[in-house]
Protein backbone atom coordinates (compact mmCIF):
# COMPACT_ATOMS: atom_id res chain seq x y z
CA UNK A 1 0.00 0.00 0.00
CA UNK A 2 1.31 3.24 -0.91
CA UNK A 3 1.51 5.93 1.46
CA UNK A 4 1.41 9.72 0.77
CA UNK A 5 4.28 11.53 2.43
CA UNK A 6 3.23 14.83 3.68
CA UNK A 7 5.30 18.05 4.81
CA UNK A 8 3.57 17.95 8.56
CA UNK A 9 3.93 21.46 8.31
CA UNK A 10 2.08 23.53 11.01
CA UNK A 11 -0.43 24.62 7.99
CA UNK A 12 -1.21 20.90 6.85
CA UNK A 13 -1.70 20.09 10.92
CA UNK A 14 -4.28 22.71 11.16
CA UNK A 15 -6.30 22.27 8.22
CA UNK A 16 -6.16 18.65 9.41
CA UNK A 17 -7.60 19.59 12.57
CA UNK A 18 -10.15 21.46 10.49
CA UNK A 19 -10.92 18.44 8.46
CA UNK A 20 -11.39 16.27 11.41
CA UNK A 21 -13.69 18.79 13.22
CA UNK A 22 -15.83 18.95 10.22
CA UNK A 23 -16.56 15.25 10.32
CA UNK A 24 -17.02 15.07 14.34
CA UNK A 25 -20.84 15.01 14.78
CA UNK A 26 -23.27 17.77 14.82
CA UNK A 27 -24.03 20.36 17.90
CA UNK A 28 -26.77 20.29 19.19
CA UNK A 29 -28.99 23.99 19.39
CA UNK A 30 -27.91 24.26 22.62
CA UNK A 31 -24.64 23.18 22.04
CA UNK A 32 -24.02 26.27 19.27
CA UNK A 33 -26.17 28.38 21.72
CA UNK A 34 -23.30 27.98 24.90
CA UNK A 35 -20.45 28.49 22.11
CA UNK A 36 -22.10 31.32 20.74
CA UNK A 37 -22.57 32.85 24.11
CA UNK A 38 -18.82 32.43 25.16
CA UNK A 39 -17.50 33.98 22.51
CA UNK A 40 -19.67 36.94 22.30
CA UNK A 41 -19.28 37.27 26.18
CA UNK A 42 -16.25 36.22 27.20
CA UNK A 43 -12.79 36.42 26.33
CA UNK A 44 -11.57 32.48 26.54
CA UNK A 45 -13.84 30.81 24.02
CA UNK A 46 -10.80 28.76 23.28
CA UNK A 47 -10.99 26.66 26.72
CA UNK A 48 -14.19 25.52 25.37
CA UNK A 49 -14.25 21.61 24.70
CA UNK A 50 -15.10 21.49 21.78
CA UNK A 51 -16.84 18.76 19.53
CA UNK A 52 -13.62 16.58 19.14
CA UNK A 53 -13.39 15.89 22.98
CA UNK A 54 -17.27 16.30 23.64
CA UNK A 55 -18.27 14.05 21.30
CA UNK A 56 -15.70 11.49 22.76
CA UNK A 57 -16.76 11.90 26.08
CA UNK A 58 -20.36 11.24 24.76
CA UNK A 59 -18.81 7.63 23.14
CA UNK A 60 -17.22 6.71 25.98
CA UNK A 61 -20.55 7.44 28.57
CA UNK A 62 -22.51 5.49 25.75
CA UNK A 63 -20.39 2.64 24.98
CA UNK A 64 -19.69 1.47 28.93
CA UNK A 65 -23.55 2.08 29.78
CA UNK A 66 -22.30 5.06 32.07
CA UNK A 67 -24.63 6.74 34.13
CA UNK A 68 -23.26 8.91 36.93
CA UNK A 69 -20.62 11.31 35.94
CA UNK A 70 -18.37 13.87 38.01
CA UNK A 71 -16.75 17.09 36.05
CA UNK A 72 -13.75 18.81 38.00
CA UNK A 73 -14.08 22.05 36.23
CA UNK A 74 -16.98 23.03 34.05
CA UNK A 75 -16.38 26.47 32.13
CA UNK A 76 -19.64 27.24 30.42
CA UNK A 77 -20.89 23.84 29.88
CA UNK A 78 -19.83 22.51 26.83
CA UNK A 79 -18.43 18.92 27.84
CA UNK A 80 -21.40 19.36 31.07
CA UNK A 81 -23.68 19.73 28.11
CA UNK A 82 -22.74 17.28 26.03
CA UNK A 83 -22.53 14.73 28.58
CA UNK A 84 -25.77 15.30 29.76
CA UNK A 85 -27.40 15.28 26.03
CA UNK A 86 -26.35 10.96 26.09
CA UNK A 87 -27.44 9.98 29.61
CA UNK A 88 -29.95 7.71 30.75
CA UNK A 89 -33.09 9.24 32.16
CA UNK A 90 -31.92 8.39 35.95
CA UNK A 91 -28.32 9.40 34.59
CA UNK A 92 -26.55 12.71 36.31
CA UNK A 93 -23.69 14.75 35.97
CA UNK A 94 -22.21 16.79 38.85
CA UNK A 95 -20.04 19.75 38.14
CA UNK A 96 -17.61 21.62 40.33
CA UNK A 97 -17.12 25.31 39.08
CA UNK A 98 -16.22 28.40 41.01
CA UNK A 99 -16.73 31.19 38.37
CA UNK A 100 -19.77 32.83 38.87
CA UNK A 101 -20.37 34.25 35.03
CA UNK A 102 -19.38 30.96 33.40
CA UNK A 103 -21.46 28.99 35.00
CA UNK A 104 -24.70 31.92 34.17
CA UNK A 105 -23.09 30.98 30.77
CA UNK A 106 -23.85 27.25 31.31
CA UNK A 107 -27.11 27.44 33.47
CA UNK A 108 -28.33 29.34 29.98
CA UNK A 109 -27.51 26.40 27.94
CA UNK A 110 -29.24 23.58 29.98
CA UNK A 111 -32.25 25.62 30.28
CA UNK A 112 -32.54 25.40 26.33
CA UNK A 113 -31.86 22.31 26.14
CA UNK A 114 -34.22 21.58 28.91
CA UNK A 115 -31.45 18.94 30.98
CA UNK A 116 -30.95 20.87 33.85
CA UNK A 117 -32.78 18.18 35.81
CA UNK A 118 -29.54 15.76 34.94
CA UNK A 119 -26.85 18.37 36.15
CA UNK A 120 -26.08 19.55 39.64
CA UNK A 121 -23.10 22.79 39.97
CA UNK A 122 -21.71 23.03 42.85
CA UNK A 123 -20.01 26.68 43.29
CA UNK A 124 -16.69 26.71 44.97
CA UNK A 125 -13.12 26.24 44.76
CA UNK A 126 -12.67 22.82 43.09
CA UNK A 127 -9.69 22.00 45.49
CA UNK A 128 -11.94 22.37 48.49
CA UNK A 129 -15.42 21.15 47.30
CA UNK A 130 -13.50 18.32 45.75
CA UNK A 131 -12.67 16.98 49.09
CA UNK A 132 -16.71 17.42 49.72
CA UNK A 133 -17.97 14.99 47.20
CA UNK A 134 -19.13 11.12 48.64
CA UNK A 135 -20.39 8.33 46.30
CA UNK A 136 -18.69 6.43 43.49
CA UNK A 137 -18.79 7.40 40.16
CA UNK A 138 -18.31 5.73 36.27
CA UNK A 139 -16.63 8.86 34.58
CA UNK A 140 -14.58 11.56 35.85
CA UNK A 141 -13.47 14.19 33.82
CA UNK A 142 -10.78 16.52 34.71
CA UNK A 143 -10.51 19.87 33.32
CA UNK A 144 -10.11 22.84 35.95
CA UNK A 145 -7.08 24.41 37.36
CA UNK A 146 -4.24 22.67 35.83
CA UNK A 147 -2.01 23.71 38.52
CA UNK A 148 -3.87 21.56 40.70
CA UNK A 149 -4.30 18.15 38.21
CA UNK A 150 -2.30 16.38 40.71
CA UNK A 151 -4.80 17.27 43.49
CA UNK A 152 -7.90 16.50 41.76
CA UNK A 153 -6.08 13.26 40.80
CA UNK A 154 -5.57 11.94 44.18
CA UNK A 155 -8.68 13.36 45.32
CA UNK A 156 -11.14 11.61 42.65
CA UNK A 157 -9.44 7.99 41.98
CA UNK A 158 -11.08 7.07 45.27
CA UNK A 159 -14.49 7.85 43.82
CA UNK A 160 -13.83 6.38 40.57
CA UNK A 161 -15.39 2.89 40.47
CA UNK A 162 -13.66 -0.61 38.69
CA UNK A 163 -14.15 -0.32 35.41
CA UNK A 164 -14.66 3.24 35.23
CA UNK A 165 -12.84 6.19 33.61
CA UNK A 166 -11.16 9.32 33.79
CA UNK A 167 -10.50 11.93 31.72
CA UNK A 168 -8.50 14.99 31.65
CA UNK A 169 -7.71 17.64 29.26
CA UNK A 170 -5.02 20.28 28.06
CA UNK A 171 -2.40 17.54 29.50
CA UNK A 172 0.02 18.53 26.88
CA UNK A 173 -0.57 22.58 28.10
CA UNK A 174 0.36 23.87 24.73
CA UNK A 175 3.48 22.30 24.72
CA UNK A 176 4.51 23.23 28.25
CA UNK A 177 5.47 19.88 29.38
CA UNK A 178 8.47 19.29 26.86
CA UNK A 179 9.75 22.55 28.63
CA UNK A 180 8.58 22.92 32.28
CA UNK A 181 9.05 26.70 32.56
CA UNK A 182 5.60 27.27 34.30
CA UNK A 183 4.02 26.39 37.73
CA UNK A 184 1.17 24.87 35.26
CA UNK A 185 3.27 22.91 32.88
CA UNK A 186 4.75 21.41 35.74
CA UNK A 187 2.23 20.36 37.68
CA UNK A 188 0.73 18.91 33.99
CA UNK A 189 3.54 16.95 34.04
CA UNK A 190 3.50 15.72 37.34
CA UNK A 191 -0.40 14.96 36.99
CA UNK A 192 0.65 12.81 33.62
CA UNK A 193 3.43 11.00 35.24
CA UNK A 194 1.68 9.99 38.80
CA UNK A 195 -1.06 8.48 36.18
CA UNK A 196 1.19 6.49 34.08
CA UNK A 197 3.11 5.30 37.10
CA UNK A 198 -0.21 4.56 38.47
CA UNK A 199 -0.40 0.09 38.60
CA UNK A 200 -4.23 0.23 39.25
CA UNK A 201 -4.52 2.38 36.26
CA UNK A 202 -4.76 1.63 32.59
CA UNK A 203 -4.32 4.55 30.45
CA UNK A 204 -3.62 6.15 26.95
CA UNK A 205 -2.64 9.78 26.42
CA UNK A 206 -3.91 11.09 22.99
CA UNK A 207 -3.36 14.49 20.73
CA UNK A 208 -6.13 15.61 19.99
CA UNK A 209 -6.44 19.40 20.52
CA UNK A 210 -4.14 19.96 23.79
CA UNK A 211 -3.62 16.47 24.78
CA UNK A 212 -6.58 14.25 25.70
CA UNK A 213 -5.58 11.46 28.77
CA UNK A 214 -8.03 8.70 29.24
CA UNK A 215 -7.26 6.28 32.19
CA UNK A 216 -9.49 3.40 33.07
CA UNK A 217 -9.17 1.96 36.81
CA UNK A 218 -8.60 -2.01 36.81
């Protein structure tokens, strides 16, 4: 089989990325409504999930039967959104956020798409209310503070049952773990290395957008 040999430039990678975001499934209304919103309102529309890691968080919930679902950091509640658009009836999705105008953001969204009943915020600093949360859950997605991934790690794998998953985003931090020069990068790093060490974890780190890590507990 012959293979084309491309230039990997950094223009071929992004209309790549293009390519692949064009054939990653359709938003939802209320999907496009809470990206609409956050970039007409806010100045970060880039920490969005996007459709590439929603949709894969949607697979994932689907495929394993998943039910009850923990976020660590919700933004304006794209992946919260998402997540909740796939779950069963007596599914749920709990959400730690502290910022009080992204989550406005978000509570817009699930109100149009009429889900709120699946999704409980809880408003605080994620490294305290963390430590607040009881129960065992089938997916646990990671994606607030990065300085603080190590943290939420050891805090959540406790509440993460047999079989069940976590996921965390931006674990490449634009490149910042190949050089380590920030408090974030490091603690990326750290977060990425105490999973892979991690015997009672299974896990796979992938590169889509910032770096996608998916660990499954044994």
């Amino acid at each position: 089989m012959q293979q084309d040999t491309g230039s990997n430039s950094a223009s071929e990678k992004d209309d790549l990325r293009k390519y692949a975001l064009a054939h990653s499934g359709r938003e939802s209304e209320a999907l496009q409504f809470i990206v609409k919103a956050t970039s007409e309102e806010l100045e970060y529309d880039d920490m969005l999930s996007g459709p590439q890691v929603g949709g894969l968080l949607r697979l994932l919930i689907q495929t394993g039967g998943f039910s009850k679902i923990l976020e660590v950091g919700m933004f304006t509640g794209y992946a919260t959104l998402s997540i909740a658009e796939v779950l069963p009836d007596d599914g749920s999705v709990t959400c730690l956020e502290m910022n009080t105008l992204y989550a406005s953001v978000a509570a817009r969204g699930f109100a149009k798409a009429g889900l709120g009943h699946k999704i409980t915020v809880i408003m605080g600093n994620a490294r305290e209310t963390v430590q607040t949360i009881n129960g065992t859950y089938d997916l646990i997605f990671i994606d607030a503070d990065k300085q603080y991934y190590p943290e939420y790690y050891k805090c959540v794998k406790p509440l993460l049952r047999k079989g069940g998953i976590i996921v965390a985003d931006n674990v490449f931090w634009y490149g910042g773990v190949l050089t380590l020069e920030s408090r974030k990068s490091k603690a990326i790093d750290e977060f990425n290395a105490l999973v892979a060490e991690d015997l009672e974890m299974e896990s796979v780190m992938l590169d889509i957008r910032d770096g996608l890590l998916i660990a499954r507990k044994k």
